[in-house]
Amino acid sequence: MDEVTEAATPRVVAPPAQFHSPSLTRSPLLSSDDRIETVSKTPKSSSPRPRFNITPIGSPIRRALNLTRLDPHDAWLPITESRNGNAFYAAFHTLCSGIGIQALVLPVAFTILGWAGGIISLIIAFIWQLYTLYLMVQLHESTETGLRYSRYLQLFSVTFGNGLSRLLAFFPILYLSAGTCVALIIIGGSTSKTFFKVVCGTNCNADYLTPIEWYLVFTCVAVLLAQLPNLNSIAGVSLIGAITAVGYCTLIWVISVVKGRLPGVSYDPVKPSAHIERAFDALNALGIVAFAFRGHNLVLEIQATMPSSEKHPSRVPMWRGVKFSYLVVAICLFPLAIGGYWAYGQKIPKNGGMLTALYAFHSRDTSQFLIGLTSLFVIINAVSSFQIYGMPMFDAIEACYTRRKKQACPWWLRVILRTVFSFLCFFVAVAIPFLGSVAGLVGGIALPVTFAYPCFMWLKIKKPKKYGVVWWVNWVLGVLGMGLSLAMIAAGVYVVTNTGVQASFFKPH
């Protein structure tokens, strides 16, 4: 009878290197039908004693000598394939994902909110997202159950169920990953054209390539880097991306401030005649501020690259890396928003923000070397950010294969899948090049991932004392975040329909 049962149960064959890899962790998604057999020439031990040294997190279950079942799929997926990360890697990844092109449109929000409203909303948003970031770091692993939640959607699904996960979290996370990759192709491709013009000067034809061809050049470079196997392997890429992000943010605001205010600059907030228009414009501006702090969908994935044990939980080095990276984020974002609004006021371009303003107002009175260096930094950062935002999508695509085939994705298939995904993003970038024009609307849709969901997950999992300070703080922030999200979506739709968007399908500029 035992032989019949064993024959009917599918076996998972894992290479010895992956079986003993620290990336093999307990997973709430492990099927009871999965069994692991190592391919090894060494004889199997006849001792029934379980090997607890492969359990990464200490827990009462471990101390009670209960056998820990392992999920072999984690050893085959890009997010958890390698777990030798540290606080430095966490800082690189967090900084690369925390600073981006979306920060360059922050002065646009100031044109609606004004000085006081803009600065206050920026400070509140920064503190709020830093608090929810702390919650996510703490929720990554549970010492009570020994589980590690290595993906945002996984934690949300375990907390609220698969139904709510598909309804409330799937699309925002999909946009924050795949949508960001599309936006990076648009920014990287258009900036590549500008960089070529600066370098080329008057000696050659600056329109040698069309905008679509520049998008294609950028995508090809991104595809080459996308073949790096896992999240830990792109730590150096993230470091370069972080350095260039700090570089172009600093260069842009310093050049803008040094050149001084433009003639006739006004700081009076735009006030439409109708009260409803004022309210919707303000909410749309808040959506722009909220979108500048996206990236929480990558926190659990970044922390998943670290080893974790009872004495050395991963949340300690992760939080240390996060604190350093967001100190740098604050040093970049606040001068960029405040200095940019001071220099350009209401003249700040709605599309492109500070980068477009630099090209439009200072391309002739500023050293071409600095203009070219800024463009180069933007391109390098866009290519680097594409890797870290694309990695969760690579992980999700390859997970479909590993769950079905019960084995790791072959290298040739991995190359094909990542190439296809990258060129799908290229197709969307060419088809919808005006994606950046709806930043406020998208910010409202993605806002709960950063500002609301972590609070509700903390309440559900940690169960703080009812009516206590922590209970009230999380309930208030969670409900406020959801309310703001709905209001910003409505405001974004109203602004887009009222003011109009240049929907130039398949006509990138």
Short mmCIF file of C-alpha atoms in Angstrom, two decimals, residues 6-502:
data_model
loop_
_atom_site.label_atom_id
_atom_site.label_comp_id
_atom_site.label_asym_id
_atom_site.label_seq_id
_atom_site.Cartn_x
_atom_site.Cartn_y
_atom_site.Cartn_z
CA GLU A 6 4.55 6.74 -3.08
CA ALA A 7 4.22 6.07 -6.77
CA ALA A 8 1.11 8.21 -7.00
CA THR A 9 2.76 11.18 -5.30
CA PRO A 10 4.77 13.42 -7.63
CA ARG A 11 8.33 13.94 -6.54
CA VAL A 12 10.29 17.17 -6.79
CA VAL A 13 13.90 16.66 -7.80
CA ALA A 14 16.23 19.41 -6.63
CA PRO A 15 19.97 19.56 -7.28
CA PRO A 16 22.08 19.25 -4.10
CA ALA A 17 23.28 22.87 -4.36
CA GLN A 18 19.73 24.15 -4.35
CA PHE A 19 18.49 21.76 -1.68
CA HIS A 20 21.06 22.95 0.81
CA SER A 21 20.72 26.56 -0.34
CA PRO A 22 19.70 29.00 2.40
CA SER A 23 16.98 30.17 0.00
CA LEU A 24 14.94 27.09 0.88
CA THR A 25 12.51 28.45 3.40
CA ARG A 26 9.16 27.59 4.79
CA SER A 27 6.39 28.86 2.58
CA PRO A 28 2.66 29.09 3.28
CA LEU A 29 2.11 28.18 -0.36
CA LEU A 30 3.78 24.75 -0.13
CA SER A 31 1.49 22.04 -1.36
CA SER A 32 1.13 18.93 0.74
CA ASP A 33 1.78 16.88 -2.38
CA ASP A 34 5.29 18.24 -2.88
CA ARG A 35 8.13 15.97 -1.94
CA ILE A 36 11.85 16.68 -2.25
CA GLU A 37 14.45 14.19 -3.35
CA THR A 38 18.07 15.23 -3.67
CA VAL A 39 20.19 14.02 -6.52
CA SER A 40 23.29 13.00 -4.64
CA LYS A 41 25.81 10.18 -4.72
CA THR A 42 26.16 10.17 -0.96
CA PRO A 43 24.10 7.54 0.87
CA LYS A 44 21.01 8.74 2.64
CA SER A 45 21.04 8.81 6.39
CA SER A 46 18.86 6.17 8.05
CA SER A 47 18.41 8.32 11.11
CA PRO A 48 14.86 9.69 11.58
CA ARG A 49 16.26 12.79 13.27
CA PRO A 50 15.24 15.91 11.27
CA ARG A 51 17.92 18.34 10.08
CA PHE A 52 16.99 21.63 11.71
CA ASN A 53 20.06 23.46 10.46
CA ILE A 54 18.24 24.13 7.19
CA THR A 55 15.48 26.05 8.94
CA PRO A 56 16.29 29.75 8.60
CA ILE A 57 13.99 31.19 11.25
CA GLY A 58 13.75 30.13 14.86
CA SER A 59 10.23 29.49 16.12
CA PRO A 60 8.28 27.54 18.77
CA ILE A 61 7.65 24.94 16.06
CA ARG A 62 11.38 24.46 15.63
CA ARG A 63 11.99 24.27 19.34
CA ALA A 64 9.21 21.72 19.64
CA LEU A 65 11.17 19.47 17.24
CA ASN A 66 8.48 19.46 14.57
CA LEU A 67 9.66 18.67 11.07
CA THR A 68 9.81 21.71 8.80
CA ARG A 69 8.57 21.23 5.25
CA LEU A 70 10.45 23.23 2.65
CA ASP A 71 9.22 24.81 -0.53
CA PRO A 72 11.66 23.88 -3.32
CA HIS A 73 10.19 26.52 -5.63
CA ASP A 74 11.91 29.32 -3.71
CA ALA A 75 15.30 27.91 -4.71
CA TRP A 76 14.38 28.19 -8.37
CA LEU A 77 12.92 31.71 -8.51
CA PRO A 78 14.84 34.98 -9.10
CA ILE A 79 13.71 36.69 -5.89
CA THR A 80 14.75 33.89 -3.51
CA GLU A 81 17.30 32.00 -5.57
CA SER A 82 20.12 33.59 -3.56
CA ARG A 83 19.99 34.63 0.08
CA ASN A 84 23.45 36.07 0.68
CA GLY A 85 22.28 39.70 0.79
CA ASN A 86 23.16 42.19 3.51
CA ALA A 87 22.39 45.73 4.69
CA PHE A 88 24.49 47.23 1.89
CA TYR A 89 22.60 45.32 -0.80
CA ALA A 90 19.32 46.37 0.82
CA ALA A 91 20.40 50.02 0.78
CA PHE A 92 21.43 49.81 -2.89
CA HIS A 93 18.15 48.21 -3.99
CA THR A 94 15.97 50.45 -1.84
CA LEU A 95 17.72 53.61 -2.98
CA CYS A 96 17.56 52.62 -6.65
CA SER A 97 13.82 51.93 -6.38
CA GLY A 98 13.12 54.86 -4.04
CA ILE A 99 14.48 57.63 -6.26
CA GLY A 100 13.22 57.83 -9.80
CA ILE A 101 11.91 59.97 -12.58
CA GLN A 102 8.62 60.39 -10.72
CA ALA A 103 10.43 62.65 -8.23
CA LEU A 104 11.10 65.17 -11.00
CA VAL A 105 7.42 66.13 -11.24
CA LEU A 106 7.10 67.04 -7.54
CA PRO A 107 7.31 70.81 -8.30
CA VAL A 108 4.22 70.35 -10.48
CA ALA A 109 2.27 69.45 -7.34
CA PHE A 110 3.54 72.67 -5.71
CA THR A 111 1.97 74.72 -8.50
CA ILE A 112 -1.43 73.59 -7.21
CA LEU A 113 -0.78 73.22 -3.49
CA GLY A 114 1.42 76.29 -3.07
CA TRP A 115 4.43 76.63 -0.78
CA ALA A 116 2.76 75.66 2.51
CA GLY A 117 0.55 72.90 1.11
CA GLY A 118 3.34 71.43 -0.98
CA ILE A 119 5.93 71.29 1.81
CA ILE A 120 3.47 69.99 4.42
CA SER A 121 2.12 67.27 2.12
CA LEU A 122 5.66 66.23 1.19
CA ILE A 123 6.72 65.93 4.85
CA ILE A 124 3.58 64.00 5.84
CA ALA A 125 3.88 61.65 2.87
CA PHE A 126 7.55 60.97 3.66
CA ILE A 127 6.91 60.16 7.34
CA TRP A 128 3.80 58.14 6.53
CA GLN A 129 5.49 55.94 3.94
CA LEU A 130 8.54 55.48 6.18
CA TYR A 131 6.23 54.18 8.94
CA THR A 132 4.48 51.73 6.63
CA LEU A 133 7.87 50.68 5.32
CA TYR A 134 8.86 49.79 8.88
CA LEU A 135 5.67 47.71 9.20
CA MET A 136 6.51 45.78 6.03
CA VAL A 137 10.03 45.01 7.23
CA GLN A 138 8.64 43.66 10.51
CA LEU A 139 5.94 41.60 8.76
CA HIS A 140 8.39 39.85 6.42
CA GLU A 141 9.04 37.00 8.83
CA SER A 142 7.10 35.49 11.69
CA THR A 143 8.91 34.02 14.69
CA GLU A 144 5.66 32.34 15.77
CA THR A 145 5.13 30.28 12.62
CA GLY A 146 8.59 30.37 11.05
CA LEU A 147 7.22 31.67 7.75
CA ARG A 148 8.96 34.20 5.49
CA TYR A 149 6.76 36.20 3.14
CA SER A 150 9.07 36.99 0.25
CA ARG A 151 6.57 38.76 -2.00
CA TYR A 152 4.07 41.54 -1.36
CA LEU A 153 1.20 39.73 -3.09
CA GLN A 154 1.97 36.60 -1.08
CA LEU A 155 1.71 38.43 2.25
CA PHE A 156 -1.50 40.17 1.18
CA SER A 157 -3.00 36.88 0.01
CA VAL A 158 -2.14 35.08 3.24
CA THR A 159 -3.59 37.96 5.27
CA PHE A 160 -6.85 38.61 3.42
CA GLY A 161 -7.32 35.65 1.09
CA ASN A 162 -6.83 35.06 -2.62
CA GLY A 163 -10.10 36.74 -3.59
CA LEU A 164 -9.30 40.13 -2.08
CA SER A 165 -5.72 39.78 -3.25
CA ARG A 166 -6.79 39.55 -6.89
CA LEU A 167 -9.36 42.31 -6.46
CA LEU A 168 -7.43 44.92 -4.47
CA ALA A 169 -3.70 44.25 -4.77
CA PHE A 170 -3.00 42.56 -8.09
CA PHE A 171 -3.46 45.53 -10.45
CA PRO A 172 -1.63 48.15 -8.32
CA ILE A 173 1.32 45.82 -7.88
CA LEU A 174 1.25 44.92 -11.57
CA TYR A 175 1.39 48.59 -12.49
CA LEU A 176 4.12 49.38 -9.97
CA SER A 177 6.26 46.68 -11.61
CA ALA A 178 5.34 46.37 -15.29
CA GLY A 179 3.95 49.91 -15.58
CA THR A 180 7.12 51.38 -14.14
CA CYS A 181 9.16 49.39 -16.67
CA VAL A 182 7.06 50.91 -19.47
CA ALA A 183 7.56 54.41 -18.08
CA LEU A 184 11.31 53.81 -17.82
CA ILE A 185 11.48 52.84 -21.49
CA ILE A 186 9.67 56.08 -22.40
CA ILE A 187 11.97 58.20 -20.25
CA GLY A 188 15.13 56.31 -21.15
CA GLY A 189 14.41 56.32 -24.88
CA SER A 190 13.52 60.01 -25.09
CA THR A 191 16.49 61.01 -22.92
CA SER A 192 18.79 58.91 -25.11
CA LYS A 193 17.75 61.05 -28.05
CA THR A 194 18.50 64.22 -26.09
CA PHE A 195 21.87 62.86 -24.99
CA PHE A 196 22.74 62.04 -28.59
CA LYS A 197 21.88 65.61 -29.62
CA VAL A 198 24.14 67.03 -26.91
CA VAL A 199 27.06 64.77 -27.79
CA CYS A 200 26.53 65.06 -31.52
CA GLY A 201 26.21 68.83 -31.53
CA THR A 202 26.04 70.40 -34.98
CA ASN A 203 28.34 67.88 -36.64
CA CYS A 204 25.75 65.25 -37.48
CA ASN A 205 22.05 64.63 -37.96
CA ALA A 206 20.39 64.56 -34.55
CA ASP A 207 17.28 62.91 -36.01
CA TYR A 208 19.25 59.93 -37.29
CA LEU A 209 16.95 57.62 -35.28
CA THR A 210 13.22 58.02 -34.76
CA PRO A 211 11.76 58.08 -31.21
CA ILE A 212 10.58 54.47 -31.64
CA GLU A 213 14.09 53.42 -32.62
CA TRP A 214 15.50 55.15 -29.53
CA TYR A 215 12.98 53.22 -27.42
CA LEU A 216 14.21 50.07 -29.13
CA VAL A 217 17.87 50.86 -28.41
CA PHE A 218 17.09 51.41 -24.73
CA THR A 219 15.04 48.19 -24.56
CA CYS A 220 17.85 46.14 -26.09
CA VAL A 221 20.28 47.37 -23.44
CA ALA A 222 17.73 46.62 -20.72
CA VAL A 223 17.21 43.11 -22.13
CA LEU A 224 20.94 42.37 -21.93
CA LEU A 225 21.09 43.36 -18.26
CA ALA A 226 17.85 41.49 -17.57
CA GLN A 227 19.66 38.19 -18.10
CA LEU A 228 21.34 38.50 -14.69
CA PRO A 229 19.84 35.54 -12.82
CA ASN A 230 18.47 36.88 -9.54
CA LEU A 231 17.89 39.91 -7.35
CA ASN A 232 21.18 39.57 -5.49
CA SER A 233 23.12 39.42 -8.75
CA ILE A 234 21.94 42.93 -9.69
CA ALA A 235 23.18 44.54 -6.46
CA GLY A 236 26.00 46.21 -8.39
CA VAL A 237 23.52 47.43 -11.00
CA SER A 238 21.34 48.89 -8.23
CA LEU A 239 24.39 50.62 -6.73
CA ILE A 240 25.14 52.27 -10.07
CA GLY A 241 21.47 53.17 -10.43
CA ALA A 242 21.40 54.71 -6.96
CA ILE A 243 24.55 56.77 -7.58
CA THR A 244 23.26 58.09 -10.90
CA ALA A 245 19.84 58.89 -9.39
CA VAL A 246 21.47 60.96 -6.66
CA GLY A 247 23.69 62.50 -9.33
CA TYR A 248 21.01 63.72 -11.73
CA CYS A 249 18.67 64.87 -8.93
CA THR A 250 21.48 66.92 -7.42
CA LEU A 251 22.67 68.30 -10.76
CA ILE A 252 19.17 69.35 -11.80
CA TRP A 253 18.25 71.26 -8.65
CA VAL A 254 21.71 72.77 -8.21
CA ILE A 255 21.81 74.07 -11.80
CA SER A 256 18.26 75.40 -11.47
CA VAL A 257 18.99 77.22 -8.21
CA VAL A 258 22.39 78.57 -9.32
CA LYS A 259 20.88 80.00 -12.51
CA GLY A 260 18.29 81.78 -10.40
CA ARG A 261 14.59 82.35 -10.76
CA LEU A 262 13.16 82.84 -14.22
CA PRO A 263 11.85 86.31 -15.06
CA GLY A 264 8.22 86.77 -14.14
CA VAL A 265 8.02 83.70 -11.91
CA SER A 266 4.78 83.44 -9.96
CA TYR A 267 4.11 81.29 -6.90
CA ASP A 268 0.38 81.87 -6.72
CA PRO A 269 -1.35 78.47 -6.74
CA VAL A 270 -3.58 77.76 -9.70
CA LYS A 271 -7.17 78.31 -8.52
CA PRO A 272 -9.95 77.30 -10.91
CA SER A 273 -13.20 79.20 -10.60
CA ALA A 274 -15.31 76.19 -9.57
CA HIS A 275 -14.83 74.78 -6.06
CA ILE A 276 -15.07 71.19 -7.31
CA GLU A 277 -12.24 71.85 -9.75
CA ARG A 278 -10.08 73.23 -6.95
CA ALA A 279 -10.69 70.16 -4.81
CA PHE A 280 -9.98 67.74 -7.65
CA ASP A 281 -6.82 69.60 -8.68
CA ALA A 282 -5.57 69.48 -5.08
CA LEU A 283 -6.25 65.75 -4.86
CA ASN A 284 -4.51 65.20 -8.18
CA ALA A 285 -1.48 67.07 -6.81
CA LEU A 286 -1.51 64.86 -3.71
CA GLY A 287 -1.54 61.87 -6.05
CA ILE A 288 1.65 63.16 -7.66
CA VAL A 289 3.28 63.45 -4.22
CA ALA A 290 2.10 59.95 -3.27
CA PHE A 291 3.41 58.47 -6.51
CA ALA A 292 6.86 59.90 -5.78
CA PHE A 293 7.14 57.44 -2.89
CA ARG A 294 6.16 54.25 -4.69
CA GLY A 295 8.39 51.22 -4.25
CA HIS A 296 6.87 49.42 -1.25
CA ASN A 297 5.95 46.55 -3.55
CA LEU A 298 9.69 45.69 -3.60
CA VAL A 299 10.43 45.80 0.14
CA LEU A 300 9.60 42.18 0.94
CA GLU A 301 11.39 41.01 -2.20
CA ILE A 302 14.55 42.88 -1.23
CA GLN A 303 14.43 41.52 2.32
CA ALA A 304 13.94 38.00 0.92
CA THR A 305 17.50 38.10 -0.46
CA MET A 306 18.91 38.07 3.08
CA PRO A 307 19.67 35.10 5.31
CA SER A 308 17.66 34.91 8.51
CA SER A 309 18.06 32.98 11.73
CA GLU A 310 16.71 33.01 15.25
CA LYS A 311 19.60 35.09 16.55
CA HIS A 312 20.05 37.20 13.43
CA PRO A 313 16.66 37.97 11.85
CA SER A 314 16.71 39.65 8.47
CA ARG A 315 14.65 42.61 9.69
CA VAL A 316 17.67 44.06 11.55
CA PRO A 317 20.05 44.58 8.58
CA MET A 318 17.09 45.35 6.31
CA TRP A 319 15.91 48.22 8.48
CA ARG A 320 19.46 49.50 8.79
CA GLY A 321 19.78 49.62 5.01
CA VAL A 322 16.34 51.23 4.65
CA LYS A 323 17.15 54.02 7.14
CA PHE A 324 20.31 54.94 5.29
CA SER A 325 18.69 54.83 1.86
CA TYR A 326 15.71 56.98 2.85
CA LEU A 327 18.00 59.53 4.48
CA VAL A 328 19.56 59.91 1.03
CA VAL A 329 16.09 59.94 -0.56
CA ALA A 330 15.09 62.87 1.66
CA ILE A 331 18.32 64.72 0.83
CA CYS A 332 17.48 64.40 -2.87
CA LEU A 333 13.70 64.85 -2.99
CA PHE A 334 13.19 67.84 -0.70
CA PRO A 335 15.75 70.16 -2.40
CA LEU A 336 14.51 68.98 -5.79
CA ALA A 337 10.88 69.85 -5.04
CA ILE A 338 11.53 73.09 -3.13
CA GLY A 339 14.43 74.35 -5.28
CA GLY A 340 12.65 73.48 -8.50
CA TYR A 341 9.48 75.32 -7.52
CA TRP A 342 11.54 78.32 -6.36
CA ALA A 343 13.37 78.48 -9.70
CA TYR A 344 10.47 77.91 -12.08
CA GLY A 345 7.26 78.52 -10.14
CA GLN A 346 4.16 78.18 -12.31
CA LYS A 347 6.37 77.85 -15.39
CA ILE A 348 7.39 74.29 -14.51
CA PRO A 349 6.41 72.01 -17.43
CA LYS A 350 3.57 69.64 -16.60
CA ASN A 351 5.14 66.79 -18.54
CA GLY A 352 8.66 65.88 -17.54
CA GLY A 353 8.85 68.36 -14.68
CA MET A 354 12.37 69.37 -13.73
CA LEU A 355 14.11 67.45 -16.52
CA THR A 356 12.05 69.16 -19.22
CA ALA A 357 12.54 72.52 -17.48
CA LEU A 358 16.31 72.05 -17.49
CA TYR A 359 16.34 71.40 -21.23
CA ALA A 360 13.82 74.15 -22.03
CA PHE A 361 15.24 76.99 -19.92
CA HIS A 362 18.95 76.25 -19.44
CA SER A 363 20.14 74.22 -22.43
CA ARG A 364 21.89 77.31 -23.87
CA ASP A 365 23.23 79.07 -20.78
CA THR A 366 24.59 75.92 -19.12
CA SER A 367 27.66 73.87 -19.95
CA GLN A 368 26.82 71.17 -22.49
CA PHE A 369 28.96 68.81 -20.46
CA LEU A 370 26.62 69.19 -17.46
CA ILE A 371 23.52 68.83 -19.65
CA GLY A 372 24.96 65.72 -21.26
CA LEU A 373 26.08 64.28 -17.90
CA THR A 374 22.61 64.78 -16.46
CA SER A 375 21.06 63.01 -19.46
CA LEU A 376 23.55 60.17 -19.17
CA PHE A 377 22.75 59.73 -15.47
CA VAL A 378 19.04 59.59 -16.26
CA ILE A 379 19.60 56.90 -18.90
CA ILE A 380 21.81 54.76 -16.65
CA ASN A 381 19.38 55.08 -13.76
CA ALA A 382 16.46 54.12 -16.01
CA VAL A 383 18.27 50.99 -17.23
CA SER A 384 19.19 50.04 -13.64
CA SER A 385 15.70 50.67 -12.28
CA PHE A 386 14.24 48.55 -15.07
CA GLN A 387 16.06 45.55 -13.62
CA ILE A 388 14.81 45.86 -10.05
CA TYR A 389 11.22 46.66 -11.08
CA GLY A 390 11.24 43.90 -13.68
CA MET A 391 12.55 41.24 -11.29
CA PRO A 392 9.16 40.64 -9.54
CA MET A 393 7.59 40.14 -12.97
CA PHE A 394 10.33 37.71 -13.98
CA ASP A 395 9.74 35.91 -10.69
CA ALA A 396 5.98 35.66 -11.24
CA ILE A 397 6.37 34.41 -14.82
CA GLU A 398 8.93 31.77 -13.90
CA ALA A 399 6.83 30.67 -10.91
CA CYS A 400 4.13 29.50 -13.34
CA TYR A 401 6.67 27.19 -14.96
CA THR A 402 8.20 25.85 -11.73
CA ARG A 403 4.80 25.06 -10.20
CA ARG A 404 3.72 23.17 -13.29
CA LYS A 405 6.95 21.35 -14.14
CA LYS A 406 8.32 20.90 -10.58
CA GLN A 407 11.78 21.98 -11.67
CA ALA A 408 13.86 25.09 -12.22
CA CYS A 409 13.33 27.16 -15.35
CA PRO A 410 16.01 26.27 -17.97
CA TRP A 411 18.42 29.07 -18.80
CA TRP A 412 17.30 29.28 -22.43
CA LEU A 413 13.64 29.55 -21.42
CA ARG A 414 14.51 32.20 -18.85
CA VAL A 415 16.23 34.24 -21.58
CA ILE A 416 13.19 33.93 -23.84
CA LEU A 417 10.67 34.85 -21.11
CA ARG A 418 12.58 37.92 -19.96
CA THR A 419 13.14 39.08 -23.53
CA VAL A 420 9.46 38.69 -24.38
CA PHE A 421 8.42 40.63 -21.26
CA SER A 422 10.85 43.47 -22.04
CA PHE A 423 9.62 43.81 -25.61
CA LEU A 424 6.00 43.71 -24.46
CA CYS A 425 6.86 46.72 -22.30
CA PHE A 426 8.46 48.29 -25.37
CA PHE A 427 5.26 47.74 -27.36
CA VAL A 428 3.15 49.38 -24.64
CA ALA A 429 5.62 52.28 -24.43
CA VAL A 430 5.27 52.88 -28.17
CA ALA A 431 1.49 52.45 -28.08
CA ILE A 432 0.88 54.67 -25.01
CA PRO A 433 3.74 57.22 -24.86
CA PHE A 434 1.58 59.64 -22.85
CA LEU A 435 1.57 57.38 -19.79
CA GLY A 436 3.39 60.01 -17.70
CA SER A 437 0.56 62.49 -18.24
CA VAL A 438 -1.71 60.54 -15.91
CA ALA A 439 0.74 60.40 -12.96
CA GLY A 440 -1.86 61.75 -10.52
CA LEU A 441 -4.44 59.14 -11.49
CA VAL A 442 -1.93 56.30 -11.30
CA GLY A 443 -0.67 57.61 -7.97
CA GLY A 444 -4.17 57.29 -6.57
CA ILE A 445 -4.52 53.71 -7.80
CA ALA A 446 -1.15 52.63 -6.37
CA LEU A 447 -1.44 54.63 -3.14
CA PRO A 448 -2.96 51.83 -0.97
CA VAL A 449 0.05 49.58 -1.62
CA THR A 450 2.27 52.14 0.09
CA PHE A 451 0.04 53.96 2.57
CA ALA A 452 -2.94 51.74 3.50
CA TYR A 453 -2.45 48.00 3.02
CA PRO A 454 0.57 47.68 5.38
CA CYS A 455 -1.52 49.16 8.22
CA PHE A 456 -4.38 46.70 7.68
CA MET A 457 -1.97 43.76 7.38
CA TRP A 458 -0.34 44.77 10.67
CA LEU A 459 -3.74 44.87 12.38
CA LYS A 460 -4.71 41.47 10.97
CA ILE A 461 -1.43 39.67 11.70
CA LYS A 462 -0.05 41.32 14.83
CA LYS A 463 -3.44 42.02 16.46
CA PRO A 464 -2.37 44.99 18.62
CA LYS A 465 -4.31 45.83 21.77
CA LYS A 466 -7.78 47.02 20.82
CA TYR A 467 -8.25 50.78 21.20
CA GLY A 468 -4.55 51.13 22.03
CA VAL A 469 -2.27 53.70 20.43
CA VAL A 470 -0.93 51.30 17.78
CA TRP A 471 -4.45 50.07 17.00
CA TRP A 472 -5.76 53.60 16.51
CA VAL A 473 -2.75 54.76 14.47
CA ASN A 474 -3.02 51.89 12.01
CA TRP A 475 -6.78 52.11 11.67
CA VAL A 476 -6.70 55.86 11.10
CA LEU A 477 -3.85 55.69 8.58
CA GLY A 478 -5.36 52.70 6.79
CA VAL A 479 -8.84 54.21 6.44
CA LEU A 480 -7.40 57.61 5.53
CA GLY A 481 -5.18 56.00 2.91
CA MET A 482 -8.07 54.17 1.29
CA GLY A 483 -10.22 57.30 1.36
CA LEU A 484 -7.49 59.38 -0.24
CA SER A 485 -6.96 56.68 -2.86
CA LEU A 486 -10.62 56.73 -3.93
CA ALA A 487 -10.70 60.54 -3.92
CA MET A 488 -7.47 60.75 -5.96
CA ILE A 489 -8.75 58.27 -8.52
CA ALA A 490 -11.90 60.35 -8.95
CA ALA A 491 -9.83 63.54 -9.13
CA GLY A 492 -7.41 62.01 -11.63
CA VAL A 493 -10.24 60.89 -13.89
CA TYR A 494 -11.85 64.34 -13.65
CA VAL A 495 -8.61 66.18 -14.45
CA VAL A 496 -7.83 63.92 -17.39
CA THR A 497 -11.31 64.24 -18.87
CA ASN A 498 -11.60 67.96 -18.11
CA THR A 499 -8.18 69.19 -19.23
CA GLY A 500 -7.56 66.44 -21.75
CA VAL A 501 -4.49 64.35 -22.47
CA GLN A 502 -2.63 64.28 -25.77
#
